[in-house]
Coordinates of N, CA and C in Angstrom, one line a residue:
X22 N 76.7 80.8 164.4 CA 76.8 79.6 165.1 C 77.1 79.9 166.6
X23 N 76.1 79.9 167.5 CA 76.5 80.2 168.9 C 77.4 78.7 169.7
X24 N 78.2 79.6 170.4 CA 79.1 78.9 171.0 C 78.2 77.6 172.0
X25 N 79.6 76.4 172.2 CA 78.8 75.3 173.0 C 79.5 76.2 174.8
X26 N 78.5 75.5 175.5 CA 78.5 75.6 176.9 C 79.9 75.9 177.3
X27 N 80.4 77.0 178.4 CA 81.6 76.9 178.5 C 82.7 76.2 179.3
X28 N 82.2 74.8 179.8 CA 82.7 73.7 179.6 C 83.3 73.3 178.6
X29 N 82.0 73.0 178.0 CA 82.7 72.7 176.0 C 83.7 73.2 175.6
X30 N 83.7 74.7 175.8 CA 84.3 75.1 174.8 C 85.8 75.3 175.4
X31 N 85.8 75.0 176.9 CA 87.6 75.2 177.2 C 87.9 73.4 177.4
X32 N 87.2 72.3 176.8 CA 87.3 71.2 175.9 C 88.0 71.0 175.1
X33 N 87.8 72.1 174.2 CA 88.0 72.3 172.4 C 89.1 73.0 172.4
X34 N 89.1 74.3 173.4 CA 90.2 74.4 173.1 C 91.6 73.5 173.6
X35 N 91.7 73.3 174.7 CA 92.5 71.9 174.9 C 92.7 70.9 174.0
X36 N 91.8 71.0 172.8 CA 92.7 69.8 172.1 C 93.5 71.0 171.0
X37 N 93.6 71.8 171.1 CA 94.4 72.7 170.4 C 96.2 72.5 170.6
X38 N 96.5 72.1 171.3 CA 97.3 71.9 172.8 C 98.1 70.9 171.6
X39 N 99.6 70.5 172.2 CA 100.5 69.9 171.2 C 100.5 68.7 171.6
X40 N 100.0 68.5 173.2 CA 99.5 67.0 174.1 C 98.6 66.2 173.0
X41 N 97.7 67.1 172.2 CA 96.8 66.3 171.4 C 96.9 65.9 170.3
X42 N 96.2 64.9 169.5 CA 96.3 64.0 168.5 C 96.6 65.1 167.4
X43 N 97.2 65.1 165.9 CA 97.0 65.9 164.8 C 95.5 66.1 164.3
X44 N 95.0 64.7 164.7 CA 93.3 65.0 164.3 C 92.3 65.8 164.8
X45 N 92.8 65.6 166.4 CA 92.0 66.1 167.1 C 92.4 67.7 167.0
X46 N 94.1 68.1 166.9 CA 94.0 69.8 166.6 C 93.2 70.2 165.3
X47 N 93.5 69.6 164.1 CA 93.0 69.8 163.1 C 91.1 70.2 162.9
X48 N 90.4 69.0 163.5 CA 89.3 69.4 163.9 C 88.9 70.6 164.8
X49 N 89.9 70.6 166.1 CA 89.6 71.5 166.8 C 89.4 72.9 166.5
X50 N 90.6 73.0 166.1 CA 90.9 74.4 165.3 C 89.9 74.7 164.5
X51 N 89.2 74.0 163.3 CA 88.6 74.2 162.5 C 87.6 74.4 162.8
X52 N 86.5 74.0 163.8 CA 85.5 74.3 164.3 C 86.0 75.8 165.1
X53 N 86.8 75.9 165.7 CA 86.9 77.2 166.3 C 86.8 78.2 165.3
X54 N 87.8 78.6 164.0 CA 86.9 79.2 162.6 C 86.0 79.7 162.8
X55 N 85.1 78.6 162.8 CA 83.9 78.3 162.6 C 83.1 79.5 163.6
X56 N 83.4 79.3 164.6 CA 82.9 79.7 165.3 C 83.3 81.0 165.9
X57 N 84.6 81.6 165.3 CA 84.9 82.6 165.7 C 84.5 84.0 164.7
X58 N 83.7 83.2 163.3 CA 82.9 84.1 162.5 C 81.9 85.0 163.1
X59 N 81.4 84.7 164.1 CA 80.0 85.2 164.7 C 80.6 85.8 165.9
X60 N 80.7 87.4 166.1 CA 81.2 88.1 166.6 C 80.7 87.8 168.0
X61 N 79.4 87.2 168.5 CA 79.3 86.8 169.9 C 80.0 86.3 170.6
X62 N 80.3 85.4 169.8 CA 81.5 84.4 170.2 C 83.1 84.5 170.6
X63 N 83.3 85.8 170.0 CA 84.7 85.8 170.5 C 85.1 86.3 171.9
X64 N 84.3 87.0 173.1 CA 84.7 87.2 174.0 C 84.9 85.7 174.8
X65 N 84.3 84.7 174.5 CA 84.0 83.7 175.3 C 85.1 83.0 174.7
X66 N 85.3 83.0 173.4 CA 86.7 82.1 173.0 C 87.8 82.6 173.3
X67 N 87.9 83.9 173.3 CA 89.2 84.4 173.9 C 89.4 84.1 175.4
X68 N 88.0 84.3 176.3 CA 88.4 83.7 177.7 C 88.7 83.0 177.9
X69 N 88.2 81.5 177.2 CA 88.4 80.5 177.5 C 90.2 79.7 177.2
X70 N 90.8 80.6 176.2 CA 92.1 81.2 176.5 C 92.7 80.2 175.0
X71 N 91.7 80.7 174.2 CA 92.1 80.2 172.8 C 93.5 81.0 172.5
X72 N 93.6 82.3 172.2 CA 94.5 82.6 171.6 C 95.9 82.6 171.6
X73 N 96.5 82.3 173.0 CA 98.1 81.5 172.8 C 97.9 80.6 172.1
X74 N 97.1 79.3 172.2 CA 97.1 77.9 171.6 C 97.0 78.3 170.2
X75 N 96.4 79.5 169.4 CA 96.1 79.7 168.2 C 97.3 80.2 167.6
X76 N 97.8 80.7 168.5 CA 99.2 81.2 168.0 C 100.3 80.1 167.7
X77 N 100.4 79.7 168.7 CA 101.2 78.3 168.3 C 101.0 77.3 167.3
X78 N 99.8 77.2 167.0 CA 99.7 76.3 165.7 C 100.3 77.5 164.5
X79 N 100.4 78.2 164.8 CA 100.9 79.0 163.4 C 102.5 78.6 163.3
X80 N 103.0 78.0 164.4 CA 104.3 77.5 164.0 C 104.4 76.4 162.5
X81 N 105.9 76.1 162.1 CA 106.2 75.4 161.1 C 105.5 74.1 161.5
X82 N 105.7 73.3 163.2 CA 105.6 72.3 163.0 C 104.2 71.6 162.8
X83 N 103.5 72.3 162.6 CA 101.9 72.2 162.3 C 101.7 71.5 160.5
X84 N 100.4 71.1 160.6 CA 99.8 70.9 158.9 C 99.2 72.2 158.7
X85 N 99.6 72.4 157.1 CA 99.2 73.5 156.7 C 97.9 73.9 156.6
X86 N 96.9 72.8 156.8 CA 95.5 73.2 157.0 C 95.2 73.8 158.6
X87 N 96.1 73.2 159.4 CA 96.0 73.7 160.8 C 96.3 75.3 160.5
X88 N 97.6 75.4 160.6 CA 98.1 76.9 160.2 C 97.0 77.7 159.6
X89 N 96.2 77.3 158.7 CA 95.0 78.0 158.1 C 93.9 78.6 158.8
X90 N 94.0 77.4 159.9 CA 92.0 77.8 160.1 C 92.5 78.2 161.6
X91 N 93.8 78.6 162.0 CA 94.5 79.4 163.1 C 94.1 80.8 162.7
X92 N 95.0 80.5 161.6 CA 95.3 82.5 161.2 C 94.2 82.4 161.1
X93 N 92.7 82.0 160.7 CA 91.6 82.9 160.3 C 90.7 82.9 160.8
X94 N 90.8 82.2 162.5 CA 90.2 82.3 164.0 C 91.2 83.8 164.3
X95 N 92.4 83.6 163.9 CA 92.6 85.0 164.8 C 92.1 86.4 164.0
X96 N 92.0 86.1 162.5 CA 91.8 87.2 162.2 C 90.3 87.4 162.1
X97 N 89.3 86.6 162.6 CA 87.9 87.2 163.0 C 88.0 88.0 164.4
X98 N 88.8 86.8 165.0 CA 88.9 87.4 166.5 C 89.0 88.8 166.6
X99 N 90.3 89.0 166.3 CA 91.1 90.3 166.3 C 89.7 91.7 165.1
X100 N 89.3 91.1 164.5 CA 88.3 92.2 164.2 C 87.2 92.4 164.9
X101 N 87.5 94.4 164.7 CA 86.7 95.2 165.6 C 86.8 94.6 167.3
X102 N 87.7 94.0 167.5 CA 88.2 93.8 168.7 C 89.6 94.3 169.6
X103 N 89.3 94.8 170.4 CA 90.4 95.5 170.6 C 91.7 94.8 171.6
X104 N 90.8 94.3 172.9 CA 91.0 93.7 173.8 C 92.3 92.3 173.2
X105 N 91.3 91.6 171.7 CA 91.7 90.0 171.2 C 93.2 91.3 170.4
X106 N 92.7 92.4 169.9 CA 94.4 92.7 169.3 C 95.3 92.6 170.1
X107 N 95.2 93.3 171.3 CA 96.7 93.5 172.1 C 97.1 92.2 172.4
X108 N 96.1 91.1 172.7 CA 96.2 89.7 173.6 C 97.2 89.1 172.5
X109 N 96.4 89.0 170.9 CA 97.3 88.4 169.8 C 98.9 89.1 169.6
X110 N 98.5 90.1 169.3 CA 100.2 90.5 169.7 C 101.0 90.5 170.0
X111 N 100.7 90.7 171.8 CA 101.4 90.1 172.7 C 101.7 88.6 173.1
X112 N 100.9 88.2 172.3 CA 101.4 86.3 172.0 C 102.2 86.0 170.9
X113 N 102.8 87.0 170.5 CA 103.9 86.9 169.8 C 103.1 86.1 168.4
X114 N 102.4 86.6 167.7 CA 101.6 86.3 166.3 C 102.2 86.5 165.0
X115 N 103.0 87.9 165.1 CA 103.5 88.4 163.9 C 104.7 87.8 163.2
X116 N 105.8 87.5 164.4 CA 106.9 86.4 163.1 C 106.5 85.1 162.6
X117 N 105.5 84.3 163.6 CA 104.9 83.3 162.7 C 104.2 83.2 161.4
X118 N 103.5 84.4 161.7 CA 102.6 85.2 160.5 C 103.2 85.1 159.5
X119 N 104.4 85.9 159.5 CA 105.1 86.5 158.2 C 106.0 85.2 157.8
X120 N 106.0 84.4 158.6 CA 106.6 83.1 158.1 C 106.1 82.1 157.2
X121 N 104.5 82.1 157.3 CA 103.3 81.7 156.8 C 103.7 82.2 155.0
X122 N 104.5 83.0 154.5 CA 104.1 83.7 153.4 C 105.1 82.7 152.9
X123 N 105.4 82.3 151.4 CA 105.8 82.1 150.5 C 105.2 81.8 149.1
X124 N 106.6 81.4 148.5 CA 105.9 80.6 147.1 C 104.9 79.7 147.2
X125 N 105.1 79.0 148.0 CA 104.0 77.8 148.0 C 102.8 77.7 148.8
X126 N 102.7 79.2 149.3 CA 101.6 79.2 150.2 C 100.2 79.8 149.4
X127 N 99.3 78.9 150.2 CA 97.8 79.0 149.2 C 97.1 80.3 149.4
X128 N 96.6 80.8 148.6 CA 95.7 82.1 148.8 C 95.5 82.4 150.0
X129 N 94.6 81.5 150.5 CA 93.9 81.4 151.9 C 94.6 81.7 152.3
X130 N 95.8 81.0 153.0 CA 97.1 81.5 154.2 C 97.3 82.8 153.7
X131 N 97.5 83.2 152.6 CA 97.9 84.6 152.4 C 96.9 85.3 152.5
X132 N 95.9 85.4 152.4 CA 94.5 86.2 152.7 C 94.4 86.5 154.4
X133 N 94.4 85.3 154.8 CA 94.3 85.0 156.7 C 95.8 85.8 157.3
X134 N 96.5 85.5 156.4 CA 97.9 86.1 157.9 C 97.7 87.7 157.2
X135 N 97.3 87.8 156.1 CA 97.4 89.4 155.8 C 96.4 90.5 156.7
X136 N 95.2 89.5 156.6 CA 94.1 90.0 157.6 C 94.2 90.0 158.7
X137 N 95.1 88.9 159.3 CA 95.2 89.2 160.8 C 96.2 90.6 160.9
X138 N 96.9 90.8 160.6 CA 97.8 92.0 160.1 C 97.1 93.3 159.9
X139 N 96.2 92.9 159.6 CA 95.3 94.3 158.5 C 94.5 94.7 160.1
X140 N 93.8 94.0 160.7 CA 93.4 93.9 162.2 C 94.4 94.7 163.2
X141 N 95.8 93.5 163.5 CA 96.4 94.6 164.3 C 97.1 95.5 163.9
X142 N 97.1 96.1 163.0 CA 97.8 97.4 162.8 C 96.9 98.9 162.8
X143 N 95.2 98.5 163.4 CA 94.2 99.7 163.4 C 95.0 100.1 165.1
X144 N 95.7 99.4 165.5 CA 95.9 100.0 166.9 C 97.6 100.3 166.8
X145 N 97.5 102.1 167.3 CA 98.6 102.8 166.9 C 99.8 101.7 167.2
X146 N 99.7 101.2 168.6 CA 101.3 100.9 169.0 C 102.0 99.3 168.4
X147 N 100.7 98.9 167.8 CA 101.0 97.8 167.3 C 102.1 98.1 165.9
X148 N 101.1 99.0 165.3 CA 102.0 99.5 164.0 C 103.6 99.5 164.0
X149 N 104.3 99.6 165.0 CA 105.8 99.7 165.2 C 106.4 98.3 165.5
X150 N 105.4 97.4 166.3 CA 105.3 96.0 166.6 C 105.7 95.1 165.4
X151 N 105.0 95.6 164.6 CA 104.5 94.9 163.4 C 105.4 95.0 162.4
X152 N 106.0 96.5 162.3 CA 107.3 96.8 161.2 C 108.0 96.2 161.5
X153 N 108.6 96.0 163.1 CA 109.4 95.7 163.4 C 110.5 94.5 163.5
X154 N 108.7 93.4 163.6 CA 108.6 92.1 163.1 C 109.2 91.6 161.9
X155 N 109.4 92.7 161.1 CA 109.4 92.1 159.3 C 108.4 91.9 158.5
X156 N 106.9 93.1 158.9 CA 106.2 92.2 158.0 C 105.9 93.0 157.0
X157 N 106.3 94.1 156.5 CA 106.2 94.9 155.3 C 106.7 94.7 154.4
X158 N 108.0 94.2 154.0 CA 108.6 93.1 152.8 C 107.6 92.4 152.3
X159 N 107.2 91.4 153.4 CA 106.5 90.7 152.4 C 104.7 91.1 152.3
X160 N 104.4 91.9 152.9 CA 103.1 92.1 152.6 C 103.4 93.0 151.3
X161 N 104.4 93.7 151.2 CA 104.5 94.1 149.8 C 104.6 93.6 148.7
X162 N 105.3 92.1 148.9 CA 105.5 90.7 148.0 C 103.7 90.8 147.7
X163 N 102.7 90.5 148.4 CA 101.7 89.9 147.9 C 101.0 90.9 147.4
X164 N 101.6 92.2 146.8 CA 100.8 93.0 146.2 C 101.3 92.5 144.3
X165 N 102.0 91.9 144.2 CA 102.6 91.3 143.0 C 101.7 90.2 142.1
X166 N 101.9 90.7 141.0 CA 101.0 89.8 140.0 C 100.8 88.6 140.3
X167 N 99.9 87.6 140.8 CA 99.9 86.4 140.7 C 99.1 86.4 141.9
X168 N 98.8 87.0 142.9 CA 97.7 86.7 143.6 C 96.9 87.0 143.3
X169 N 95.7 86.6 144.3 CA 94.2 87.2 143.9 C 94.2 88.6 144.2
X170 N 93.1 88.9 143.9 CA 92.1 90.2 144.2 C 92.2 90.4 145.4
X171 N 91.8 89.3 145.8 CA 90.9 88.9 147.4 C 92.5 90.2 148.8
X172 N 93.6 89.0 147.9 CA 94.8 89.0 148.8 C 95.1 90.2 148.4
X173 N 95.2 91.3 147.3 CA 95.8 92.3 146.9 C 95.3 93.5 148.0
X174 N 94.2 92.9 148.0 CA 93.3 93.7 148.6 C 93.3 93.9 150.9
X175 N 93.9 92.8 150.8 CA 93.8 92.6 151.9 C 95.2 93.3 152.6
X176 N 96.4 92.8 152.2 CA 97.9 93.3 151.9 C 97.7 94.4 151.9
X177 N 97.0 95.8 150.8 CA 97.0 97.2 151.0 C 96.4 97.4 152.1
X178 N 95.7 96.7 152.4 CA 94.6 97.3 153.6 C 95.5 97.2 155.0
X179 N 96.5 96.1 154.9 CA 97.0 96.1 156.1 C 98.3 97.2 155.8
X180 N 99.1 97.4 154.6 CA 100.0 98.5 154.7 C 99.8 99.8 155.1
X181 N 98.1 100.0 154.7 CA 97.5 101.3 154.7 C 97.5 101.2 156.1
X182 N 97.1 100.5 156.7 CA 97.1 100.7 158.7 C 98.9 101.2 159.4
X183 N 99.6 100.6 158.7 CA 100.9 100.3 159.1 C 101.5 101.9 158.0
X184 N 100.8 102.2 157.4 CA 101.4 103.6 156.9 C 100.9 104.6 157.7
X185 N 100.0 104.5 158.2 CA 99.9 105.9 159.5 C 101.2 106.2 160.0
X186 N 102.2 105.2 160.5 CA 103.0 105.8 160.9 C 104.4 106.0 159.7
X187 N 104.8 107.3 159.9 CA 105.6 108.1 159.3 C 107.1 107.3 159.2
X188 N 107.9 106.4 159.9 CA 108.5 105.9 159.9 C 108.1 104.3 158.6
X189 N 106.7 104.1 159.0 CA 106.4 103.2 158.0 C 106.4 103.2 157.0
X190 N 105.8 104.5 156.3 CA 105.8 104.9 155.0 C 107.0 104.8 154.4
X191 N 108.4 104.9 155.0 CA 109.8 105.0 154.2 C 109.7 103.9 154.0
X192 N 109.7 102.8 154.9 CA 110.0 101.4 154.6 C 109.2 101.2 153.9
X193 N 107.8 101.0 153.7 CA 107.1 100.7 152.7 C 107.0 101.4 151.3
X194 N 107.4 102.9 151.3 CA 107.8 103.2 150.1 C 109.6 102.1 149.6
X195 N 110.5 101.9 150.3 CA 111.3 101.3 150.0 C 111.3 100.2 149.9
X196 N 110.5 99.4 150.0 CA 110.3 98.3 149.8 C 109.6 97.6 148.7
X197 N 109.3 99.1 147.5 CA 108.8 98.8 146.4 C 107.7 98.8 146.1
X198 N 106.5 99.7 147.2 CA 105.1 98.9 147.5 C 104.1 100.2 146.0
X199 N 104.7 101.5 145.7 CA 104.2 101.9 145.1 C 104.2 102.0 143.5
X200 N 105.1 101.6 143.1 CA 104.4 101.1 141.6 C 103.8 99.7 141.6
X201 N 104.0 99.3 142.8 CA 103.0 97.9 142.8 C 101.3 98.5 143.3
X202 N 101.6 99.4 144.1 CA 100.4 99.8 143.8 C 99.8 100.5 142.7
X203 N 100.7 101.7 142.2 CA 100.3 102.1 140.8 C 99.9 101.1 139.7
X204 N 100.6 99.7 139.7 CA 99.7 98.9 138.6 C 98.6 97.9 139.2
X205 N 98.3 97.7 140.5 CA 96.8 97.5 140.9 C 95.8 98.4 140.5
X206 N 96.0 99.6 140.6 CA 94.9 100.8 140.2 C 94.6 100.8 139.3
X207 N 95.8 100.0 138.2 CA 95.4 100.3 136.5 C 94.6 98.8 136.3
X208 N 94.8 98.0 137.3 CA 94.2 96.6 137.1 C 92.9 96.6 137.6
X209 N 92.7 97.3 138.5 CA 91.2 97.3 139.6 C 91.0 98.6 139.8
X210 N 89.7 98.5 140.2 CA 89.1 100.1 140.6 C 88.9 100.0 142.4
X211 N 89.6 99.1 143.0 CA 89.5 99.1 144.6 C 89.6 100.4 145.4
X212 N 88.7 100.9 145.7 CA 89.1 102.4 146.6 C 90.4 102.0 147.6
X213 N 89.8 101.2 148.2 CA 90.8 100.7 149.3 C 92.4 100.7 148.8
X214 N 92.5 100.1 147.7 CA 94.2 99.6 147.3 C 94.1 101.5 146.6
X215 N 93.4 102.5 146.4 CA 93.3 103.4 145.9 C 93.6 104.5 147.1
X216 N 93.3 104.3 148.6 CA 94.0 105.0 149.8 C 94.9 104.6 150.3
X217 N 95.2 103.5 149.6 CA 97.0 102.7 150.4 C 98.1 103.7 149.8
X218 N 97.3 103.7 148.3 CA 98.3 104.3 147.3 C 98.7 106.0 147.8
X219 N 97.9 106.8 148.2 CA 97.8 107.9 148.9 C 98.5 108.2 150.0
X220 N 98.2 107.0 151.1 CA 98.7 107.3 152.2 C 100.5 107.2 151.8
X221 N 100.7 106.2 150.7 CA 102.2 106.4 150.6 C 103.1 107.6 150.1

């Protein structure tokens, strides 16, 4: 889906903005999604200076469908992007992130904040950013029976980034993450959750 004119599109992002209606973020946001799947598009949505505004809807005071189609504009964005990692990071992404996680949170949210996570932690200095934050507890949480595939998968992938560093691996060994991985392996044949388990 190529991007609208970029007029339009620093439009759309303004209704992202807390000035604007619930409807109008709700829609907004979700077309951005939309739009931030097609890798063309993200240099121009990042210019246009989506990613603070994205970050903020990841707060509590948001609807949880907003919170949704944030985290998973940022985590297109942030893939294979290097530039949108440091910008998200440095917009302070990761305690909202890991706030996003509980009992009552839907797949999706857990899929999206994991991914956004799984993204910045391919860049070294984020990796300490990110421990630091708190988010290894619970990305360990969603290695536990009752999620999906989808999410098990996404969770190792982001511990596996965040285990390069040597300091990480204690915490994430301490945190319970490898007989949780040991019984994903006996549950699935994922290479992926199969080099998380390794790097630990």
């Amino acid at each position: 889906m190529p991007p609208p004119p970029h007029r339009e599109l620093r439009k759309l992002v303004r209704k992202l903005g807390v000035a604007a209606r619930p409807t109008e973020q709700k829609n907004a946001v979700a077309t951005l999604a939309v739009l931030c799947r097609d890798p063309d598009n993200k240099a121009a949505i990042a210019a246009a200076g989506a990613i603070p505004d994205l970050v903020v809807l990841l707060g509590p005071v948001f609807l949880g469908d907003v919170q949704r189609h944030a985290a998973r504009a940022l985590m297109d964005l942030s893939f294979n992007n290097d530039e949108n990692k440091i910008a998200i990071l440095a917009g302070g992404a990761v305690p909202p992130l890991v706030r996003l996680w509980g009992p009552k949170t839907s797949s999706d949210m857990h899929f999206n904040a994991a991914g956004v996570l799984m993204n910045l932690a391919a860049i070294a200095d984020n990796k300490i950013e990110i421990a630091a934050a708190g988010a290894i507890p619970p990305l360990v949480q969603l290695l536990r029976p009752g999620a999906s595939a989808e999410v098990h998968q996404k969770a190792a992938e982001a511990l596996a980034g965040l285990a390069v560093n040597a300091k990480n691996k204690i915490v994430i060994a301490g945190a319970g993450a490898i007989p949780l991985l040991v019984q994903l392996l006996g549950s699935s044949s994922s290479a992926r959750v199969s080099r998380m388990q390794q790097r630990c």
